[in-house]
Coordinates of C-alpha atoms in Angstrom, one line a residue:
X1 CA -0.1 0.0 0.0
X2 CA 2.9 2.3 0.8
X3 CA 4.2 1.8 -2.9
X4 CA 0.6 2.5 -4.0
X5 CA 0.3 5.7 -2.3
X6 CA 3.7 6.9 -3.6
X7 CA 2.4 6.1 -7.2
X8 CA -0.6 8.1 -6.7
X9 CA 1.2 11.0 -5.5
X10 CA 3.6 10.6 -8.8
X11 CA 0.7 10.1 -11.0
X12 CA -0.8 13.3 -9.8
X13 CA 2.5 15.2 -10.3
X14 CA 2.5 13.8 -13.8
X15 CA -0.7 15.0 -14.7
X16 CA 0.2 18.5 -13.7
X17 CA 0.9 21.4 -16.1
X18 CA 4.7 21.6 -17.3
X19 CA 6.9 22.7 -14.4
X20 CA 9.3 24.4 -16.3
X21 CA 7.0 27.3 -17.6
X22 CA 6.3 29.2 -14.5
X23 CA 2.6 30.4 -15.7
X24 CA 2.0 34.1 -15.3
X25 CA -0.6 35.2 -12.9
X26 CA -0.3 39.0 -13.1
X27 CA 1.5 41.6 -14.8
X28 CA 3.1 45.0 -14.2
X29 CA 2.2 48.4 -15.5
X30 CA 4.0 50.2 -18.3
X31 CA 7.2 51.4 -17.1
X32 CA 9.3 51.0 -20.4
X33 CA 12.2 48.7 -20.1
X34 CA 14.5 47.5 -22.8
X35 CA 15.4 43.7 -23.0
X36 CA 18.5 42.0 -24.1
X37 CA 17.9 38.3 -25.2
X38 CA 20.3 35.7 -26.2
X39 CA 19.2 33.9 -29.0
X40 CA 18.8 30.7 -26.7
X41 CA 16.4 32.8 -24.6
X42 CA 14.4 33.6 -27.6
X43 CA 13.9 30.1 -28.4
X44 CA 15.1 30.7 -32.1
X45 CA 14.0 28.0 -34.3
X46 CA 14.3 27.6 -38.2
X47 CA 11.3 27.3 -40.2
X48 CA 10.3 26.3 -43.9
X49 CA 13.3 25.8 -46.2
X50 CA 15.6 26.6 -43.4
X51 CA 15.3 23.3 -41.8
X52 CA 18.2 22.0 -44.2
X53 CA 20.8 24.3 -42.3
X54 CA 22.3 23.5 -38.9
X55 CA 21.7 25.5 -35.9
X56 CA 23.6 24.5 -32.7
X57 CA 23.4 26.2 -29.2
X58 CA 26.8 27.5 -27.9
X59 CA 28.5 29.5 -25.1
X60 CA 26.6 32.2 -23.6
X61 CA 23.2 31.7 -25.2
X62 CA 24.4 32.3 -28.6
X63 CA 23.5 29.9 -31.7
X64 CA 25.7 28.9 -34.5
X65 CA 24.2 28.8 -37.6
X66 CA 26.2 26.9 -40.2
X67 CA 25.6 25.5 -43.9
X68 CA 27.9 23.4 -46.1
X69 CA 26.7 24.1 -49.7
X70 CA 27.8 26.9 -51.6
X71 CA 25.1 29.5 -53.0
X72 CA 22.4 29.3 -50.5
X73 CA 19.6 31.3 -50.9
X74 CA 17.9 32.4 -47.6
X75 CA 17.4 31.3 -44.1
X76 CA 14.2 32.3 -42.0
X77 CA 13.3 31.7 -38.4
X78 CA 11.0 32.1 -35.4
X79 CA 11.4 33.2 -31.9
X80 CA 9.3 30.8 -29.7
X81 CA 9.6 33.2 -26.9
X82 CA 7.8 36.3 -28.8
X83 CA 8.2 39.6 -27.1
X84 CA 5.3 41.9 -26.7
X85 CA 6.3 45.5 -27.9
X86 CA 4.9 48.7 -26.7
X87 CA 2.1 50.5 -28.6
X88 CA 4.7 52.9 -30.3
X89 CA 4.9 54.0 -33.9
X90 CA 8.9 54.2 -33.7
X91 CA 11.2 51.8 -31.9
X92 CA 14.7 50.5 -32.3
X93 CA 16.1 47.0 -32.3
X94 CA 19.9 46.0 -32.1
X95 CA 21.0 42.6 -33.6
X96 CA 24.5 41.3 -32.6
X97 CA 26.0 38.4 -34.7
X98 CA 29.8 37.3 -34.9
X99 CA 30.9 36.7 -38.3
X100 CA 34.4 34.5 -38.7
X101 CA 34.8 35.5 -42.4
X102 CA 35.5 39.1 -43.3
X103 CA 34.3 38.3 -46.9
X104 CA 30.7 37.1 -45.7
X105 CA 27.9 39.4 -46.9
X106 CA 24.1 39.2 -46.2
X107 CA 20.9 41.0 -45.6
X108 CA 18.8 40.5 -42.2
X109 CA 15.2 41.6 -41.7
X110 CA 13.4 41.6 -38.6
X111 CA 9.7 40.1 -38.4
X112 CA 6.6 40.8 -36.5
X113 CA 3.2 39.5 -35.7
X114 CA 0.0 41.4 -34.7
X115 CA -2.9 40.5 -32.7
X116 CA -4.7 39.0 -35.5
X117 CA -1.9 36.8 -36.6
X118 CA -0.7 38.9 -39.6
X119 CA 2.9 39.1 -40.2
X120 CA 5.0 42.0 -40.9
X121 CA 8.6 42.3 -42.0
X122 CA 11.0 45.5 -41.9
X123 CA 13.3 46.5 -44.7
X124 CA 16.4 44.6 -44.7
X125 CA 19.6 45.8 -43.2
X126 CA 22.9 45.0 -45.1
X127 CA 25.9 43.4 -43.2
X128 CA 28.7 44.6 -45.6
X129 CA 31.8 42.6 -46.2
X130 CA 35.2 43.7 -44.6
X131 CA 35.3 42.9 -41.1
X132 CA 35.2 39.7 -39.4
X133 CA 34.1 39.5 -35.4
X134 CA 31.3 40.9 -33.8
X135 CA 28.9 43.0 -35.8
X136 CA 26.0 45.1 -34.7
X137 CA 22.9 45.8 -37.0
X138 CA 20.3 48.5 -35.9
X139 CA 16.8 48.2 -37.2
X140 CA 14.4 51.2 -36.9
X141 CA 10.7 50.2 -36.9
X142 CA 8.4 53.0 -38.3
X143 CA 4.6 52.3 -38.3
X144 CA 4.1 54.9 -40.9
X145 CA 6.5 53.3 -43.3
X146 CA 6.0 50.7 -45.5
X147 CA 6.2 47.3 -44.5
X148 CA 6.3 44.1 -46.2
X149 CA 3.5 42.0 -44.8
X150 CA 1.4 38.5 -45.4
X151 CA -1.6 37.0 -43.8
X152 CA -4.0 40.2 -43.5
X153 CA -4.9 43.4 -44.7
X154 CA -1.6 45.2 -44.0
X155 CA -3.0 47.0 -41.2
X156 CA -1.1 46.8 -37.8
X157 CA -3.6 45.5 -34.9
X158 CA -2.0 45.9 -31.9
X159 CA -0.5 44.5 -29.8
X160 CA 2.6 43.8 -31.8
X161 CA 5.3 41.1 -30.9
X162 CA 8.9 40.5 -32.2
X163 CA 8.2 37.1 -33.8
X164 CA 11.5 36.2 -35.9
X165 CA 14.0 37.2 -38.4
X166 CA 15.1 36.4 -42.1
X167 CA 18.4 36.5 -43.7
X168 CA 19.3 36.7 -47.6
X169 CA 22.7 35.3 -48.7
X170 CA 25.0 37.3 -51.3
X171 CA 25.0 35.4 -54.6
X172 CA 28.6 34.3 -54.1
X173 CA 28.4 32.9 -50.7
X174 CA 30.2 29.6 -49.9
X175 CA 29.7 27.5 -47.2
X176 CA 30.2 28.9 -43.8
X177 CA 28.8 30.1 -40.5
X178 CA 27.5 33.0 -38.4
X179 CA 26.8 33.1 -34.6
X180 CA 23.5 35.0 -33.5
X181 CA 24.6 36.6 -30.4
X182 CA 21.9 38.5 -28.9
X183 CA 19.1 41.1 -29.7
X184 CA 17.8 44.4 -27.9
X185 CA 14.3 45.4 -28.0
X186 CA 11.7 47.4 -26.3
X187 CA 9.2 45.6 -23.9
X188 CA 5.8 46.7 -23.4
X189 CA 5.8 45.1 -19.9
X190 CA 7.2 47.2 -16.7
X191 CA 10.4 46.8 -14.7
X192 CA 10.0 43.7 -13.8
X193 CA 9.4 42.0 -17.4
X194 CA 13.0 41.6 -17.9
X195 CA 13.6 39.4 -15.1
X196 CA 13.5 35.6 -16.2
X197 CA 12.7 33.0 -13.5
X198 CA 13.4 29.4 -14.0
X199 CA 13.2 26.3 -11.9
X200 CA 15.5 23.4 -11.9
X201 CA 14.4 20.3 -9.8
X202 CA 16.1 17.0 -10.1
X203 CA 15.8 16.0 -13.7
X204 CA 13.9 17.0 -16.7
X205 CA 10.8 15.5 -15.2
X206 CA 11.0 18.1 -12.0
X207 CA 11.2 15.0 -9.7
X208 CA 13.4 14.5 -6.7
X209 CA 14.3 11.7 -5.0
X210 CA 14.3 11.4 -1.1
X211 CA 18.0 11.9 -0.9
X212 CA 18.0 14.9 -3.6
X213 CA 19.0 18.3 -2.6
X214 CA 16.3 20.8 -2.9
X215 CA 15.4 22.6 -6.1
X216 CA 17.1 25.9 -7.4
X217 CA 15.3 29.2 -8.5
X218 CA 17.4 31.1 -11.1
X219 CA 16.6 34.4 -11.9
X220 CA 18.4 36.5 -14.9
X221 CA 18.1 40.1 -15.5
X222 CA 17.4 40.2 -19.4
X223 CA 16.8 44.3 -19.2
X224 CA 19.6 46.5 -20.2
X225 CA 19.5 48.3 -17.1
X226 CA 19.9 47.2 -13.5
X227 CA 16.9 46.0 -11.6
X228 CA 16.0 46.1 -7.8
X229 CA 13.3 43.8 -6.8
X230 CA 12.2 41.2 -4.0
X231 CA 11.5 37.8 -4.3
X232 CA 8.7 36.2 -2.2
X233 CA 8.5 32.4 -2.3
X234 CA 5.7 30.2 -0.7
X235 CA 5.4 26.5 -1.3
X236 CA 2.3 24.4 -0.7
X237 CA 1.5 20.5 -1.1
X238 CA -0.9 18.9 -3.3
X239 CA -3.8 19.4 -0.4
X240 CA -2.9 23.3 0.1
X241 CA -1.0 23.2 3.2
X242 CA 2.0 25.6 3.5
X243 CA 5.3 24.0 3.8
X244 CA 7.6 27.1 3.8
X245 CA 7.9 30.5 2.7
X246 CA 10.9 33.2 2.5
X247 CA 11.4 36.6 1.1
X248 CA 14.7 38.1 -0.2
X249 CA 16.0 41.0 -2.0
X250 CA 17.9 41.2 -4.9
X251 CA 19.8 43.7 -7.1
X252 CA 20.8 42.5 -10.6
X253 CA 22.8 44.0 -13.5
X254 CA 22.1 43.8 -17.0
X255 CA 22.8 40.2 -17.7
X256 CA 23.4 39.2 -14.3
X257 CA 21.9 36.2 -12.5
X258 CA 21.3 34.9 -9.4
X259 CA 20.6 31.0 -7.9
X260 CA 18.5 30.8 -5.0
X261 CA 18.2 27.4 -3.5
X262 CA 14.8 26.6 -2.2
X263 CA 14.5 25.3 1.4
X264 CA 12.4 22.0 0.5
X265 CA 11.6 19.8 3.0
X266 CA 13.2 16.4 2.2
X267 CA 11.5 14.3 4.9
X268 CA 8.1 15.0 3.2
X269 CA 7.2 13.3 0.1
X270 CA 4.5 14.5 -2.5
X271 CA 3.8 17.1 -5.0
X272 CA 5.2 20.6 -4.4
X273 CA 3.4 23.9 -5.8
X274 CA 5.7 26.9 -5.6
X275 CA 4.7 30.4 -5.8
X276 CA 7.1 33.0 -6.8
X277 CA 6.2 36.8 -6.6
X278 CA 8.5 39.4 -7.9
X279 CA 7.8 43.2 -6.7
X280 CA 9.5 46.3 -7.0
X281 CA 9.3 49.8 -6.0
X282 CA 8.5 50.9 -9.4
X283 CA 5.9 48.1 -10.2
X284 CA 2.7 48.9 -8.4
X285 CA 1.5 45.4 -9.6
X286 CA 3.8 42.4 -8.8
X287 CA 4.2 39.5 -11.4
X288 CA 3.5 36.1 -10.2
X289 CA 4.8 32.8 -11.3
X290 CA 3.9 29.3 -10.4
X291 CA 6.1 25.9 -10.7
X292 CA 5.3 22.2 -9.9
X293 CA 7.5 19.6 -9.0
X294 CA 7.5 16.9 -6.8
X295 CA 9.7 14.5 -4.3
X296 CA 9.0 11.1 -4.3
X297 CA 9.7 7.4 -4.4
X298 CA 9.7 6.3 -8.0
X299 CA 7.5 3.0 -8.7
X300 CA 9.7 1.7 -11.7
X301 CA 11.4 1.3 -13.9
X302 CA 13.0 -1.9 -12.9
X303 CA 10.6 -3.1 -10.2
X304 CA 8.6 -6.3 -11.2
X305 CA 4.7 -6.0 -12.4
X306 CA 2.0 -7.7 -11.4
X307 CA 1.1 -10.3 -14.0
X308 CA -2.4 -10.8 -12.8
X309 CA -3.0 -7.0 -13.4
X310 CA -1.7 -5.1 -15.9
X311 CA -1.3 -1.2 -15.0
X312 CA -1.0 1.0 -18.2
X313 CA -1.2 4.3 -19.3
X314 CA -2.4 5.4 -22.7
X315 CA 0.0 8.2 -24.5
X316 CA -0.1 10.1 -27.8
X317 CA 3.7 10.2 -28.5
X318 CA 6.3 10.5 -31.5
X319 CA 10.0 9.6 -31.6
X320 CA 11.2 13.1 -30.8
X321 CA 9.6 12.9 -27.3
X322 CA 9.0 9.4 -26.9
X323 CA 12.0 8.9 -24.5
X324 CA 10.9 11.4 -21.7
X325 CA 7.5 10.2 -21.9
X326 CA 8.4 6.5 -21.7
X327 CA 10.7 7.6 -18.4
X328 CA 7.7 9.2 -16.9
X329 CA 5.3 6.2 -17.3
X330 CA 7.6 3.9 -16.1
X331 CA 8.5 6.0 -12.8
X332 CA 4.7 5.8 -12.4
X333 CA 4.9 2.0 -12.4
X334 CA 3.4 1.5 -15.6
X335 CA 4.1 -1.5 -17.5
X336 CA 2.1 -1.0 -20.5
X337 CA 1.4 1.6 -23.0
X338 CA -1.5 1.9 -25.0
X339 CA -1.4 4.0 -28.2
X340 CA 1.7 5.3 -28.9
X341 CA 0.3 7.6 -31.7
X342 CA 0.9 5.0 -34.4
X343 CA -1.8 4.7 -37.2
X344 CA -2.1 2.1 -39.8
X345 CA -1.6 4.6 -42.4
X346 CA 1.6 6.0 -41.0
X347 CA 3.3 2.5 -41.3
X348 CA 1.5 1.1 -44.4
X349 CA 1.4 4.3 -46.6
X350 CA 0.8 2.3 -49.9
X351 CA -0.1 -1.2 -50.5
X352 CA 3.7 -1.9 -51.1
X353 CA 5.3 0.7 -49.1
X354 CA 6.0 0.1 -45.6
X355 CA 7.8 2.5 -43.0
X356 CA 8.7 0.9 -39.9
X357 CA 11.1 3.5 -38.8
X358 CA 9.1 5.1 -36.0
X359 CA 7.1 2.3 -34.7
X360 CA 10.6 0.4 -34.3
X361 CA 12.5 3.1 -32.4
X362 CA 9.3 3.6 -30.1
X363 CA 9.3 0.0 -29.4
X364 CA 13.0 0.0 -28.6
X365 CA 12.6 2.8 -26.4
X366 CA 9.7 1.1 -24.5
X367 CA 11.7 -2.2 -24.1
X368 CA 14.5 0.1 -22.5
X369 CA 12.0 1.2 -19.7
X370 CA 10.2 -2.0 -19.2
X371 CA 7.3 -1.2 -21.0
X372 CA 5.4 -3.2 -23.6
X373 CA 3.1 -1.5 -26.3
X374 CA -0.6 -2.3 -26.7
X375 CA -1.0 -1.8 -30.1
X376 CA -4.2 -0.2 -31.8
X377 CA -4.8 -1.8 -35.2
X378 CA -6.4 1.3 -36.8
X379 CA -7.3 3.5 -38.7
X380 CA -8.1 3.3 -42.5
X381 CA -5.5 4.5 -45.0
X382 CA -6.9 6.3 -48.1
X383 CA -5.7 3.6 -50.4
X384 CA -8.0 0.6 -48.9
X385 CA -11.2 2.2 -48.2
X386 CA -13.6 -0.4 -48.9
X387 CA -16.3 0.0 -51.6
X388 CA -19.1 0.7 -51.7
X389 CA -18.9 2.9 -48.7
X390 CA -21.7 2.3 -46.2
X391 CA -21.3 4.8 -43.2
X392 CA -23.5 4.8 -40.5
X393 CA -23.1 8.5 -39.7
X394 CA -23.2 10.1 -43.1
X395 CA -22.3 13.4 -41.5
X396 CA -18.9 12.2 -40.1
X397 CA -16.2 13.4 -42.8
X398 CA -13.2 11.8 -41.4
X399 CA -12.2 9.1 -44.1
X400 CA -10.0 7.2 -41.8
X401 CA -13.1 6.1 -39.6
X402 CA -14.6 4.4 -42.9
X403 CA -14.6 0.5 -43.1
X404 CA -11.1 -0.7 -44.6
X405 CA -10.8 -3.5 -47.2
X406 CA -10.8 -6.5 -44.9
X407 CA -8.2 -8.6 -46.7
X408 CA -6.0 -5.4 -46.3
X409 CA -6.7 -5.2 -42.7
X410 CA -6.0 -8.7 -41.9
X411 CA -2.7 -8.5 -43.7
X412 CA -1.6 -5.4 -42.0
X413 CA -2.4 -7.4 -38.5
X414 CA -0.4 -10.3 -39.4
X415 CA 2.6 -8.1 -40.5
X416 CA 2.7 -6.2 -37.3
X417 CA 2.4 -9.0 -35.1
X418 CA 5.2 -11.1 -37.3
X419 CA 7.4 -7.9 -37.3
X420 CA 7.0 -7.4 -33.3
X421 CA 6.6 -10.9 -32.2
X422 CA 8.4 -11.4 -28.8
X423 CA 8.0 -7.5 -28.2
X424 CA 4.4 -7.0 -28.5
X425 CA 1.6 -9.5 -27.5
X426 CA -1.2 -7.0 -26.7
X427 CA -3.3 -6.2 -29.8
X428 CA -6.6 -4.2 -30.2
X429 CA -8.9 -4.1 -33.4
X430 CA -9.8 -0.7 -33.8
X431 CA -10.9 2.2 -31.2
X432 CA -14.3 2.8 -29.7
X433 CA -16.3 0.8 -32.5
X434 CA -19.6 1.6 -30.7
X435 CA -19.3 5.4 -31.8
X436 CA -18.0 7.4 -35.0
X437 CA -14.5 6.2 -34.7
X438 CA -15.8 3.2 -36.5
X439 CA -18.2 4.5 -39.3
X440 CA -19.5 1.2 -40.2
X441 CA -22.3 -1.1 -39.3
X442 CA -22.0 -3.8 -36.4
X443 CA -22.0 -6.6 -38.5
X444 CA -18.9 -5.1 -40.5
X445 CA -17.0 -4.5 -37.4
X446 CA -17.4 -7.9 -36.3
X447 CA -15.8 -9.1 -39.7
X448 CA -13.2 -6.6 -38.9
X449 CA -12.6 -7.8 -35.8
X450 CA -12.3 -11.2 -36.8
X451 CA -10.2 -10.5 -39.8
X452 CA -7.6 -8.8 -37.3
X453 CA -7.8 -11.6 -34.9
X454 CA -6.9 -14.2 -37.8
X455 CA -4.0 -12.0 -38.8
X456 CA -2.5 -11.6 -35.5
X457 CA -3.0 -15.3 -34.6
X458 CA -1.6 -16.3 -37.9
X459 CA 1.9 -14.6 -37.1
X460 CA 1.6 -15.0 -33.1
X461 CA -0.8 -17.6 -31.8
X462 CA 0.4 -16.5 -28.2
X463 CA -0.7 -13.0 -28.7
X464 CA -3.7 -11.5 -26.9
X465 CA -6.3 -9.6 -29.3
X466 CA -8.9 -7.5 -27.7
X467 CA -11.8 -5.8 -29.5
X468 CA -11.7 -2.2 -30.1
X469 CA -12.2 -0.6 -26.6
X470 CA -16.0 0.1 -26.1
X471 CA -16.6 3.9 -25.4
X472 CA -20.1 3.4 -23.7
X473 CA -21.8 0.4 -22.0
X474 CA -25.3 2.3 -23.0
X475 CA -26.8 1.6 -26.7
X476 CA -25.4 3.8 -29.5
X477 CA -27.9 5.0 -32.0
X478 CA -27.5 2.8 -35.0
X479 CA -25.1 0.1 -33.1
X480 CA -27.4 -0.8 -30.2
X481 CA -26.2 -4.3 -30.0
X482 CA -22.5 -4.1 -30.4
X483 CA -21.6 -4.5 -26.5
X484 CA -23.7 -7.6 -26.6
X485 CA -22.6 -8.8 -30.0
X486 CA -18.9 -8.3 -29.0
X487 CA -19.4 -10.2 -25.6
X488 CA -20.7 -12.9 -27.6
X489 CA -17.8 -13.0 -29.8
X490 CA -15.1 -13.4 -27.0
X491 CA -13.0 -16.4 -28.0
X492 CA -13.7 -16.4 -31.5
X493 CA -13.5 -12.8 -32.4
X494 CA -11.5 -11.7 -29.8
X495 CA -9.7 -13.0 -26.7
X496 CA -10.4 -10.1 -23.8
X497 CA -13.3 -7.9 -23.7
X498 CA -12.0 -4.2 -23.8
X499 CA -14.1 -1.2 -22.4
X500 CA -13.3 2.3 -21.6
X501 CA -15.3 4.2 -19.1
X502 CA -14.5 8.1 -18.8
X503 CA -15.7 10.4 -16.4
X504 CA -16.3 10.5 -12.9
X505 CA -16.2 7.5 -10.6
X506 CA -19.8 6.8 -9.9
X507 CA -20.1 6.4 -13.8
X508 CA -17.2 4.1 -14.1
X509 CA -19.1 2.1 -11.2
X510 CA -22.0 1.8 -13.4
X511 CA -20.0 0.7 -16.6
X512 CA -18.2 -2.0 -14.6
X513 CA -21.5 -3.2 -13.4
X514 CA -22.9 -3.6 -17.0
X515 CA -19.9 -5.5 -18.2
X516 CA -20.4 -8.0 -15.5
X517 CA -24.0 -8.1 -16.0
X518 CA -23.3 -9.4 -19.9
X519 CA -20.7 -11.8 -18.6
X520 CA -23.3 -13.3 -16.5
X521 CA -26.1 -13.1 -19.4
X522 CA -23.6 -15.0 -21.7
X523 CA -22.6 -17.3 -19.0
X524 CA -19.2 -16.2 -19.9
X525 CA -15.9 -16.2 -17.9
X526 CA -14.4 -13.7 -20.5
X527 CA -11.5 -11.8 -19.3
X528 CA -12.2 -8.2 -19.6
X529 CA -9.6 -5.1 -19.6
X530 CA -10.5 -1.4 -18.7
X531 CA -7.8 -0.5 -21.4
X532 CA -8.9 3.4 -21.5
X533 CA -10.4 5.4 -18.8
X534 CA -10.1 9.2 -18.2
X535 CA -10.9 12.0 -15.9
X536 CA -10.1 15.6 -17.0
X537 CA -8.2 17.9 -15.0
X538 CA -9.4 21.0 -16.6
X539 CA -10.8 23.8 -14.5
X540 CA -8.4 23.0 -11.6
X541 CA -9.5 19.5 -11.2
X542 CA -6.2 18.1 -10.6
X543 CA -7.0 16.9 -7.1
X544 CA -10.0 14.9 -8.1
X545 CA -8.4 13.6 -11.2
X546 CA -5.7 11.8 -9.0
X547 CA -8.2 10.6 -6.7
X548 CA -10.6 9.2 -9.5
X549 CA -7.4 7.4 -11.1
X550 CA -6.8 5.3 -8.3
X551 CA -10.4 4.6 -7.4
X552 CA -11.1 3.2 -10.9
X553 CA -8.0 1.3 -10.9
X554 CA -8.6 -0.3 -7.4
X555 CA -12.3 -1.0 -8.3
X556 CA -11.3 -2.7 -11.8
X557 CA -8.9 -4.7 -10.2
X558 CA -11.2 -5.7 -7.2
X559 CA -13.8 -6.7 -9.9
X560 CA -11.7 -9.0 -11.8
X561 CA -10.2 -7.0 -14.7
X562 CA -7.1 -8.2 -16.2
X563 CA -5.6 -4.6 -16.2
X564 CA -6.4 -1.0 -16.3
X565 CA -4.9 1.8 -18.8
X566 CA -5.2 5.5 -17.4
X567 CA -6.0 8.0 -20.2
X568 CA -3.6 9.6 -20.6
X569 CA -0.1 10.4 -19.7
X570 CA -0.4 14.1 -20.3
X571 CA -3.8 15.9 -19.8

């Protein structure tokens, strides 16, 4: 039970907003302050054709931009940390770059985005040949001047944000590099707007172990002037109990940083909510930021699971962030991941074109963390929609919800089971076939389910094949009998009976009661699995969500379920 409670605390933390972003709660009055941002601070990222170049963070927050080919045409990028600008008609910006080659020449232009999403670009400023080293380019914004624009009518709708830049190469440019150093720009915020606040707590999931030192709050002055201010910290636990508070005064010069160790009580396990308030004499209204982190006992990986009850988590993932998400699920104690963001059309793009690159990598990552994938065999690629089309819901426009060619579906199921034999043993034929995810009849779903099971069993007789998890245990329009028909098919059309059950715990109790009633009606000893069940955290419902997660888990276990998948890892 101690382990179970530690998982509960961890799961609650996993479902909270990302801890590194420090949500803004208040704002200061307009007391003009210029900001000096390194390119790493801006979150600069290439866009469009620029993705063929190399962008590498370097010392001091700079970004080294390099290219191998001769005669590149242009580069463009965006600032993921867009800076809101004051409502002024004339503004000045300074871009610092470092050029290693005195013969390099290019034209740079800054870009802006207005309140309606329209983009504007200043006239370019040329960097002339003749001198290597650090160079500063000055841009002057004049709202009355002519600005290149796209995505609107050319009228600036305030507020305006600094959103990116472009760079046009000289025609004779050879391979080389440029280092983007920093940009100085006006800010619409007050004197506190230039203070960047970040929390470091344990690892990249903001988790501390019992032995870990406390978190560290780092404050950096991005303004061009010295700033004097006060930092007030208050930490509470998941239930709102105050754990500690402290206040400190700081004076930071431009570019200076301060690291403040947070006095976290190591003997207390659980989720922390850290509120940080910045105030200053020149700012009548403080700025508040909130961070989340946890101090917990990991429930995995490396700890054995319960073979009689599979605890899993549904996740929508991709290779780019799969490693971090798999780590989070494993620390929660999960042994199964359902979903994985893979669809039939991603893997079999045409009848003779297969792409296993992403699925192979995801399976490898899951194996490293002791996780097995529950593979959903869905949805219909454009090339194999069955003819004639017979939708149950004519108003549903998504083609991948239509019935596929059943021979192609059986082949897809066989190929996947064969490729991942020994790695994936849990398969699911479609998702929520009782509603519009399956825009075809109950009769056709039962045929699809049987085809999928035949394909899987032909390649791996030991695999477990579930029906597409049923969304609701109440009759669905046009599919009133599907819950009963699937229960009747257990043993021939599927091996386990899969059911979902989103929403509050009392509704889940009713769902389970109807599953057990169907089993009794058919005299069935069918294994059932609660393979997707959720409770939203929207509207500040994190505590209720955490409680519901474990109430449902324990109730499913008590009533003989083979397992339980929480929906989902990030909510």
